[in-house]
mmCIF file of N, CA and C in Angstrom:
data_model
loop_
_atom_site.group_PDB
_atom_site.id
_atom_site.type_symbol
_atom_site.label_atom_id
_atom_site.label_comp_id
_atom_site.label_asym_id
_atom_site.label_seq_id
_atom_site.Cartn_x
_atom_site.Cartn_y
_atom_site.Cartn_z
ATOM 1 N N MET A 1346 -12.130 4.802 9.376
ATOM 2 C CA MET A 1346 -11.896 6.037 8.628
ATOM 3 C C MET A 1346 -11.984 7.185 9.603
ATOM 4 N N THR A 1347 -11.096 8.135 9.254
ATOM 5 C CA THR A 1347 -11.035 9.406 10.098
ATOM 6 C C THR A 1347 -11.757 10.479 9.241
ATOM 7 N N THR A 1348 -11.982 11.655 9.965
ATOM 8 C CA THR A 1348 -12.584 12.609 9.249
ATOM 9 C C THR A 1348 -11.545 13.618 8.644
ATOM 10 N N GLY A 1349 -11.996 14.069 7.384
ATOM 11 C CA GLY A 1349 -10.996 14.776 6.723
ATOM 12 C C GLY A 1349 -11.718 16.205 6.353
ATOM 13 N N ALA A 1350 -11.899 16.526 5.140
ATOM 14 C CA ALA A 1350 -12.465 17.849 4.665
ATOM 15 C C ALA A 1350 -13.901 17.698 5.285
ATOM 16 N N PRO A 1351 -14.552 18.825 5.385
ATOM 17 C CA PRO A 1351 -15.874 18.931 6.061
ATOM 18 C C PRO A 1351 -16.749 17.892 5.225
ATOM 19 N N GLY A 1352 -17.144 16.941 5.920
ATOM 20 C CA GLY A 1352 -18.278 16.043 5.580
ATOM 21 C C GLY A 1352 -17.732 14.756 4.728
ATOM 22 N N ARG A 1353 -16.340 14.733 4.607
ATOM 23 C CA ARG A 1353 -15.699 13.849 3.792
ATOM 24 C C ARG A 1353 -14.785 12.924 4.690
ATOM 25 N N PRO A 1354 -15.024 11.732 4.711
ATOM 26 C CA PRO A 1354 -14.226 10.886 5.603
ATOM 27 C C PRO A 1354 -12.817 10.606 4.722
ATOM 28 N N VAL A 1355 -11.763 10.474 5.392
ATOM 29 C CA VAL A 1355 -10.449 10.030 4.724
ATOM 30 C C VAL A 1355 -10.134 8.716 5.123
ATOM 31 N N PRO A 1356 -10.075 7.886 4.000
ATOM 32 C CA PRO A 1356 -9.608 6.438 4.246
ATOM 33 C C PRO A 1356 -8.399 6.321 5.049
ATOM 34 N N THR A 1357 -8.228 5.390 5.892
ATOM 35 C CA THR A 1357 -7.121 5.054 6.498
ATOM 36 C C THR A 1357 -6.078 4.644 5.584
ATOM 37 N N PRO A 1358 -4.695 4.723 6.070
ATOM 38 C CA PRO A 1358 -3.708 4.175 5.011
ATOM 39 C C PRO A 1358 -4.038 2.732 4.635
ATOM 40 N N ALA A 1359 -4.388 1.969 5.485
ATOM 41 C CA ALA A 1359 -4.707 0.564 5.094
ATOM 42 C C ALA A 1359 -5.863 0.523 4.007
ATOM 43 N N GLU A 1360 -6.800 1.351 4.071
ATOM 44 C CA GLU A 1360 -7.868 1.269 3.237
ATOM 45 C C GLU A 1360 -7.316 1.880 1.777
ATOM 46 N N GLN A 1361 -6.527 2.995 1.890
ATOM 47 C CA GLN A 1361 -5.807 3.526 0.744
ATOM 48 C C GLN A 1361 -4.872 2.472 -0.089
ATOM 49 N N LEU A 1362 -4.229 1.742 0.773
ATOM 50 C CA LEU A 1362 -3.399 0.664 0.074
ATOM 51 C C LEU A 1362 -4.185 -0.565 -0.564
ATOM 52 N N THR A 1363 -5.367 -0.857 0.264
ATOM 53 C CA THR A 1363 -6.260 -1.804 -0.264
ATOM 54 C C THR A 1363 -6.683 -1.436 -1.591
ATOM 55 N N GLN A 1364 -7.216 -0.107 -1.799
ATOM 56 C CA GLN A 1364 -7.722 0.331 -3.148
ATOM 57 C C GLN A 1364 -6.690 0.298 -4.133
ATOM 58 N N ALA A 1365 -5.327 0.439 -3.825
ATOM 59 C CA ALA A 1365 -4.393 0.345 -4.772
ATOM 60 C C ALA A 1365 -4.021 -1.192 -5.209
ATOM 61 N N VAL A 1366 -4.185 -1.978 -4.335
ATOM 62 C CA VAL A 1366 -3.690 -3.440 -4.415
ATOM 63 C C VAL A 1366 -4.777 -4.238 -5.112
ATOM 64 N N LEU A 1367 -6.077 -4.060 -4.731
ATOM 65 C CA LEU A 1367 -7.071 -4.838 -5.220
ATOM 66 C C LEU A 1367 -7.231 -4.902 -6.786
ATOM 67 N N PRO A 1368 -6.947 -3.848 -7.599
ATOM 68 C CA PRO A 1368 -6.929 -4.040 -9.092
ATOM 69 C C PRO A 1368 -5.834 -4.907 -9.483
ATOM 70 N N LEU A 1369 -4.809 -4.998 -8.786
ATOM 71 C CA LEU A 1369 -3.598 -5.679 -9.158
ATOM 72 C C LEU A 1369 -3.697 -7.148 -8.821
ATOM 73 N N ALA A 1370 -4.684 -7.585 -7.891
ATOM 74 C CA ALA A 1370 -4.812 -8.726 -7.395
ATOM 75 C C ALA A 1370 -5.632 -9.686 -8.500
ATOM 76 N N THR A 1371 -6.091 -9.219 -9.433
ATOM 77 C CA THR A 1371 -6.826 -9.903 -10.467
ATOM 78 C C THR A 1371 -6.107 -10.160 -11.905
ATOM 79 N N GLY A 1372 -5.021 -9.604 -11.816
ATOM 80 C CA GLY A 1372 -4.112 -9.601 -13.112
ATOM 81 C C GLY A 1372 -3.343 -11.010 -13.304
ATOM 82 N N PRO A 1373 -2.464 -10.917 -14.229
ATOM 83 C CA PRO A 1373 -1.709 -12.223 -14.317
ATOM 84 C C PRO A 1373 -0.577 -12.323 -13.301
ATOM 85 N N ASP A 1374 -0.072 -13.438 -13.086
ATOM 86 C CA ASP A 1374 0.990 -13.563 -12.195
ATOM 87 C C ASP A 1374 2.251 -12.677 -12.432
ATOM 88 N N GLY A 1375 2.875 -12.139 -11.538
ATOM 89 C CA GLY A 1375 3.977 -11.211 -11.716
ATOM 90 C C GLY A 1375 4.124 -10.123 -10.704
ATOM 91 N N THR A 1376 5.006 -9.277 -10.835
ATOM 92 C CA THR A 1376 5.253 -8.323 -9.877
ATOM 93 C C THR A 1376 5.040 -6.935 -10.421
ATOM 94 N N THR A 1377 4.191 -6.125 -9.559
ATOM 95 C CA THR A 1377 3.883 -4.689 -9.995
ATOM 96 C C THR A 1377 4.294 -3.841 -8.908
ATOM 97 N N GLN A 1378 4.944 -2.592 -9.318
ATOM 98 C CA GLN A 1378 5.462 -1.717 -8.307
ATOM 99 C C GLN A 1378 4.867 -0.346 -8.742
ATOM 100 N N VAL A 1379 4.352 0.210 -7.623
ATOM 101 C CA VAL A 1379 3.589 1.534 -7.782
ATOM 102 C C VAL A 1379 4.133 2.443 -6.725
ATOM 103 N N THR A 1380 3.963 3.660 -6.904
ATOM 104 C CA THR A 1380 4.169 4.753 -5.977
ATOM 105 C C THR A 1380 2.777 5.390 -5.558
ATOM 106 N N LEU A 1381 2.548 5.633 -4.303
ATOM 107 C CA LEU A 1381 1.290 6.189 -3.929
ATOM 108 C C LEU A 1381 1.438 7.410 -3.113
ATOM 109 N N SER A 1382 0.653 8.414 -3.171
ATOM 110 C CA SER A 1382 0.659 9.474 -2.185
ATOM 111 C C SER A 1382 -0.453 9.190 -1.141
ATOM 112 N N LEU A 1383 0.051 8.912 0.078
ATOM 113 C CA LEU A 1383 -1.030 8.726 1.007
ATOM 114 C C LEU A 1383 -1.635 10.108 1.547
ATOM 115 N N HIS A 1384 -2.985 9.927 1.966
ATOM 116 C CA HIS A 1384 -3.573 11.161 2.649
ATOM 117 C C HIS A 1384 -3.965 10.799 3.983
ATOM 118 N N PRO A 1385 -3.730 11.847 4.923
ATOM 119 C CA PRO A 1385 -3.322 13.077 4.599
ATOM 120 C C PRO A 1385 -1.966 13.147 3.932
ATOM 121 N N LEU A 1386 -1.664 14.252 3.357
ATOM 122 C CA LEU A 1386 -0.585 14.408 2.410
ATOM 123 C C LEU A 1386 0.731 14.385 3.200
ATOM 124 N N ASP A 1387 0.713 14.656 4.585
ATOM 125 C CA ASP A 1387 1.858 14.615 5.386
ATOM 126 C C ASP A 1387 2.409 13.266 5.568
ATOM 127 N N LEU A 1388 1.637 12.310 5.292
ATOM 128 C CA LEU A 1388 2.133 10.847 5.394
ATOM 129 C C LEU A 1388 3.168 10.626 4.165
ATOM 130 N N GLY A 1389 3.075 11.313 3.165
ATOM 131 C CA GLY A 1389 4.124 11.237 2.057
ATOM 132 C C GLY A 1389 3.664 10.091 1.114
ATOM 133 N N GLU A 1390 4.797 9.778 0.361
ATOM 134 C CA GLU A 1390 4.742 8.776 -0.754
ATOM 135 C C GLU A 1390 5.267 7.556 -0.093
ATOM 136 N N VAL A 1391 4.627 6.441 -0.544
ATOM 137 C CA VAL A 1391 5.063 5.012 -0.205
ATOM 138 C C VAL A 1391 5.184 4.361 -1.574
ATOM 139 N N HIS A 1392 6.253 3.377 -1.608
ATOM 140 C CA HIS A 1392 6.529 2.610 -2.630
ATOM 141 C C HIS A 1392 5.956 1.216 -2.405
ATOM 142 N N VAL A 1393 5.191 0.678 -3.273
ATOM 143 C CA VAL A 1393 4.432 -0.594 -2.870
ATOM 144 C C VAL A 1393 4.828 -1.527 -4.059
ATOM 145 N N GLN A 1394 5.376 -2.745 -3.548
ATOM 146 C CA GLN A 1394 5.568 -3.900 -4.560
ATOM 147 C C GLN A 1394 4.577 -4.886 -4.191
ATOM 148 N N VAL A 1395 3.824 -5.289 -5.252
ATOM 149 C CA VAL A 1395 2.798 -6.416 -5.288
ATOM 150 C C VAL A 1395 3.078 -7.505 -6.178
ATOM 151 N N VAL A 1396 3.308 -8.609 -5.517
ATOM 152 C CA VAL A 1396 3.537 -9.872 -6.285
ATOM 153 C C VAL A 1396 2.278 -10.895 -6.173
ATOM 154 N N LEU A 1397 1.969 -11.186 -7.407
ATOM 155 C CA LEU A 1397 0.765 -12.120 -7.449
ATOM 156 C C LEU A 1397 1.247 -13.456 -8.024
ATOM 157 N N GLN A 1398 1.229 -14.454 -7.262
ATOM 158 C CA GLN A 1398 1.668 -15.909 -7.614
ATOM 159 C C GLN A 1398 0.545 -16.825 -7.249
ATOM 160 N N ALA A 1399 0.059 -17.463 -8.088
ATOM 161 C CA ALA A 1399 -0.847 -18.567 -7.921
ATOM 162 C C ALA A 1399 -2.055 -18.085 -7.126
ATOM 163 N N SER A 1400 -2.754 -16.898 -7.510
ATOM 164 C CA SER A 1400 -3.764 -16.247 -6.965
ATOM 165 C C SER A 1400 -3.569 -15.703 -5.504
ATOM 166 N N THR A 1401 -2.193 -15.648 -5.037
ATOM 167 C CA THR A 1401 -1.893 -15.162 -3.776
ATOM 168 C C THR A 1401 -1.036 -13.914 -3.835
ATOM 169 N N VAL A 1402 -1.519 -12.816 -3.162
ATOM 170 C CA VAL A 1402 -0.851 -11.560 -3.235
ATOM 171 C C VAL A 1402 -0.020 -11.398 -2.013
ATOM 172 N N SER A 1403 1.208 -10.961 -2.343
ATOM 173 C CA SER A 1403 2.182 -10.649 -1.352
ATOM 174 C C SER A 1403 2.378 -9.077 -1.426
ATOM 175 N N VAL A 1404 2.676 -8.303 -0.389
ATOM 176 C CA VAL A 1404 3.000 -6.890 -0.726
ATOM 177 C C VAL A 1404 4.029 -6.383 0.341
ATOM 178 N N THR A 1405 4.902 -5.707 -0.380
ATOM 179 C CA THR A 1405 6.045 -5.032 0.475
ATOM 180 C C THR A 1405 5.865 -3.505 0.223
ATOM 181 N N ILE A 1406 5.803 -2.730 1.345
ATOM 182 C CA ILE A 1406 5.616 -1.367 1.414
ATOM 183 C C ILE A 1406 6.906 -0.804 1.895
ATOM 184 N N HIS A 1407 7.269 0.307 1.236
ATOM 185 C CA HIS A 1407 8.518 1.021 1.441
ATOM 186 C C HIS A 1407 8.114 2.435 1.823
ATOM 187 N N ALA A 1408 8.305 3.142 2.980
ATOM 188 C CA ALA A 1408 8.060 4.473 3.264
ATOM 189 C C ALA A 1408 9.339 5.093 3.841
ATOM 190 N N ALA A 1409 9.706 6.388 3.304
ATOM 191 C CA ALA A 1409 10.968 7.052 3.555
ATOM 192 C C ALA A 1409 10.824 7.570 5.089
ATOM 193 N N ASP A 1410 9.541 8.102 5.408
ATOM 194 C CA ASP A 1410 9.385 8.895 6.594
ATOM 195 C C ASP A 1410 9.183 7.758 7.821
ATOM 196 N N PRO A 1411 9.909 7.941 8.788
ATOM 197 C CA PRO A 1411 9.891 6.950 9.858
ATOM 198 C C PRO A 1411 8.463 6.976 10.782
ATOM 199 N N ALA A 1412 7.833 8.233 10.726
ATOM 200 C CA ALA A 1412 6.525 8.177 11.452
ATOM 201 C C ALA A 1412 5.417 7.322 10.493
ATOM 202 N N THR A 1413 5.648 7.524 9.261
ATOM 203 C CA THR A 1413 4.738 6.784 8.287
ATOM 204 C C THR A 1413 4.941 5.245 8.462
ATOM 205 N N ARG A 1414 6.239 4.829 8.402
ATOM 206 C CA ARG A 1414 6.597 3.437 8.626
ATOM 207 C C ARG A 1414 5.993 2.880 9.748
ATOM 208 N N THR A 1415 6.100 3.728 10.955
ATOM 209 C CA THR A 1415 5.405 3.087 12.291
ATOM 210 C C THR A 1415 4.036 3.071 12.030
ATOM 211 N N LEU A 1416 3.314 4.184 11.527
ATOM 212 C CA LEU A 1416 1.910 4.077 11.372
ATOM 213 C C LEU A 1416 1.507 2.810 10.444
ATOM 214 N N LEU A 1417 2.229 2.575 9.352
ATOM 215 C CA LEU A 1417 1.829 1.518 8.486
ATOM 216 C C LEU A 1417 2.137 0.190 9.246
ATOM 217 N N ALA A 1418 3.187 0.065 9.983
ATOM 218 C CA ALA A 1418 3.477 -1.221 10.664
ATOM 219 C C ALA A 1418 2.249 -1.653 11.570
ATOM 220 N N GLY A 1419 1.614 -0.792 12.127
ATOM 221 C CA GLY A 1419 0.391 -1.003 13.070
ATOM 222 C C GLY A 1419 -0.857 -1.196 12.192
ATOM 223 N N GLN A 1420 -0.866 -1.056 10.854
ATOM 224 C CA GLN A 1420 -2.025 -1.245 9.971
ATOM 225 C C GLN A 1420 -1.812 -2.457 9.036
ATOM 226 N N LEU A 1421 -0.798 -3.170 9.064
ATOM 227 C CA LEU A 1421 -0.628 -4.357 8.320
ATOM 228 C C LEU A 1421 -1.688 -5.416 8.546
ATOM 229 N N GLY A 1422 -1.988 -5.633 9.778
ATOM 230 C CA GLY A 1422 -3.161 -6.656 10.031
ATOM 231 C C GLY A 1422 -4.478 -6.096 9.458
ATOM 232 N N ASP A 1423 -4.659 -4.753 9.532
ATOM 233 C CA ASP A 1423 -5.889 -4.255 8.869
ATOM 234 C C ASP A 1423 -5.893 -4.367 7.349
ATOM 235 N N LEU A 1424 -4.651 -4.149 6.637
ATOM 236 C CA LEU A 1424 -4.620 -4.284 5.280
ATOM 237 C C LEU A 1424 -4.838 -5.721 4.977
ATOM 238 N N ARG A 1425 -4.408 -6.875 5.747
ATOM 239 C CA ARG A 1425 -4.643 -8.251 5.414
ATOM 240 C C ARG A 1425 -6.255 -8.536 5.597
ATOM 241 N N THR A 1426 -6.782 -7.918 6.606
ATOM 242 C CA THR A 1426 -8.265 -8.136 6.899
ATOM 243 C C THR A 1426 -9.124 -7.573 5.706
ATOM 244 N N LEU A 1427 -8.649 -6.311 5.140
ATOM 245 C CA LEU A 1427 -9.330 -5.795 4.139
ATOM 246 C C LEU A 1427 -9.254 -6.517 2.903
ATOM 247 N N LEU A 1428 -8.069 -6.966 2.574
ATOM 248 C CA LEU A 1428 -7.837 -7.632 1.344
ATOM 249 C C LEU A 1428 -8.612 -9.047 1.393
ATOM 250 N N GLU A 1429 -8.437 -9.681 2.486
ATOM 251 C CA GLU A 1429 -9.128 -11.188 2.569
ATOM 252 C C GLU A 1429 -10.688 -10.899 2.525
ATOM 253 N N SER A 1430 -11.102 -9.910 3.218
ATOM 254 C CA SER A 1430 -12.807 -9.686 3.081
ATOM 255 C C SER A 1430 -13.096 -9.278 1.810
ATOM 256 N N SER A 1431 -12.236 -8.958 0.892
ATOM 257 C CA SER A 1431 -12.463 -8.641 -0.488
ATOM 258 C C SER A 1431 -12.280 -9.906 -1.537
ATOM 259 N N GLY A 1432 -11.944 -10.962 -0.847
ATOM 260 C CA GLY A 1432 -11.828 -12.213 -1.506
ATOM 261 C C GLY A 1432 -10.285 -12.428 -2.159
ATOM 262 N N VAL A 1433 -9.289 -11.616 -1.609
ATOM 263 C CA VAL A 1433 -7.979 -11.752 -1.986
ATOM 264 C C VAL A 1433 -7.163 -12.702 -0.999
ATOM 265 N N ALA A 1434 -6.527 -13.755 -1.592
ATOM 266 C CA ALA A 1434 -5.641 -14.590 -0.669
ATOM 267 C C ALA A 1434 -4.435 -13.819 -0.514
ATOM 268 N N THR A 1435 -3.937 -13.699 0.817
ATOM 269 C CA THR A 1435 -2.814 -12.993 0.998
ATOM 270 C C THR A 1435 -1.625 -13.940 1.501
ATOM 271 N N GLY A 1436 -0.433 -13.358 1.027
ATOM 272 C CA GLY A 1436 0.687 -14.025 1.455
ATOM 273 C C GLY A 1436 1.415 -13.217 2.418
ATOM 274 N N ALA A 1437 2.593 -12.846 2.229
ATOM 275 C CA ALA A 1437 3.407 -11.989 3.110
ATOM 276 C C ALA A 1437 3.077 -10.562 3.011
ATOM 277 N N LEU A 1438 2.856 -9.914 4.059
ATOM 278 C CA LEU A 1438 2.676 -8.402 4.033
ATOM 279 C C LEU A 1438 3.811 -7.828 4.784
ATOM 280 N N ASP A 1439 4.742 -7.113 4.189
ATOM 281 C CA ASP A 1439 5.923 -6.647 4.842
ATOM 282 C C ASP A 1439 6.073 -5.190 4.687
ATOM 283 N N LEU A 1440 6.865 -4.701 5.678
ATOM 284 C CA LEU A 1440 7.238 -3.186 5.628
ATOM 285 C C LEU A 1440 8.782 -3.056 5.424
ATOM 286 N N GLY A 1441 9.048 -2.510 4.207
ATOM 287 C CA GLY A 1441 10.500 -2.349 3.941
ATOM 288 C C GLY A 1441 11.167 -1.237 4.653
ATOM 289 N N SER A 1442 12.445 -1.134 4.417
ATOM 290 C CA SER A 1442 13.178 -0.218 5.377
ATOM 291 C C SER A 1442 13.433 1.107 4.718
ATOM 292 N N GLY A 1443 12.448 1.678 4.083
ATOM 293 C CA GLY A 1443 12.475 3.058 3.414
ATOM 294 C C GLY A 1443 12.352 3.073 2.005
ATOM 295 N N ALA A 1444 12.575 4.142 1.334
ATOM 296 C CA ALA A 1444 12.244 4.286 -0.060
ATOM 297 C C ALA A 1444 13.363 4.171 -0.887
ATOM 298 N N GLY A 1445 14.622 3.802 -0.275
ATOM 299 C CA GLY A 1445 15.863 3.608 -1.203
ATOM 300 C C GLY A 1445 16.481 4.843 -1.426
ATOM 301 N N SER A 1446 17.482 4.783 -2.307
ATOM 302 C CA SER A 1446 18.294 6.043 -2.688
ATOM 303 C C SER A 1446 17.452 7.064 -3.438
ATOM 304 N N GLY A 1447 17.614 8.287 -2.921
ATOM 305 C CA GLY A 1447 16.874 9.337 -3.530
ATOM 306 C C GLY A 1447 15.407 9.152 -3.535
ATOM 307 N N GLY A 1448 14.776 8.279 -2.743
ATOM 308 C CA GLY A 1448 13.373 8.232 -2.653
ATOM 309 C C GLY A 1448 12.686 7.586 -3.615
ATOM 310 N N GLN A 1449 13.470 6.865 -4.517
ATOM 311 C CA GLN A 1449 12.858 6.048 -5.786
ATOM 312 C C GLN A 1449 13.617 4.784 -5.736
ATOM 313 N N HIS A 1450 12.703 3.928 -6.168
ATOM 314 C CA HIS A 1450 13.112 2.506 -6.331
ATOM 315 C C HIS A 1450 13.346 2.524 -7.930
ATOM 316 N N PRO A 1451 14.649 2.128 -8.482
ATOM 317 C CA PRO A 1451 14.767 2.007 -9.907
ATOM 318 C C PRO A 1451 13.673 1.136 -10.620
ATOM 319 N N GLY A 1452 13.105 1.655 -11.657
ATOM 320 C CA GLY A 1452 12.220 0.878 -12.422
ATOM 321 C C GLY A 1452 10.636 1.023 -11.850
ATOM 322 N N TRP A 1453 10.612 1.751 -10.889
ATOM 323 C CA TRP A 1453 9.090 1.671 -10.307
ATOM 324 C C TRP A 1453 8.364 2.737 -10.963
ATOM 325 N N ARG A 1454 7.238 2.558 -11.391
ATOM 326 C CA ARG A 1454 6.312 3.571 -12.037
ATOM 327 C C ARG A 1454 5.319 4.093 -11.017
ATOM 328 N N SER A 1455 4.825 5.328 -11.340
ATOM 329 C CA SER A 1455 3.934 5.940 -10.421
ATOM 330 C C SER A 1455 2.545 5.366 -10.856
ATOM 331 N N GLY A 1456 1.777 5.394 -9.763
ATOM 332 C CA GLY A 1456 0.301 4.908 -10.073
ATOM 333 C C GLY A 1456 -0.517 5.509 -9.098
ATOM 334 N N ALA A 1457 -1.751 5.559 -9.492
ATOM 335 C CA ALA A 1457 -2.838 6.069 -8.544
ATOM 336 C C ALA A 1457 -4.020 5.179 -8.456
ATOM 337 N N PRO A 1458 -4.378 4.867 -7.087
ATOM 338 C CA PRO A 1458 -5.274 3.937 -6.955
ATOM 339 C C PRO A 1458 -6.702 4.311 -7.526
#
């Protein structure tokens, strides 16, 4: 964790993603797509696709900002560790190539962790 507002730690992007994925890891098999605003806010929005199949979670993250993609690429291992330490079996953890046309993926809904 890094330091944010006075006295308040800011969760790392991997921790923020974990908070969003964990509730989805206990639902029925299927695909869920959410949009998250990462903090600090200059990291921007990311689109996250979570696929749950046979109790295994696979995650694909799309970030439009190249600096955010680079940061997230370096945290995929942390994301796997955090999910697995929470009892979630992980499959593929991938970083997509951007946010798609207009910054939105058709059919994706906004969600908050």
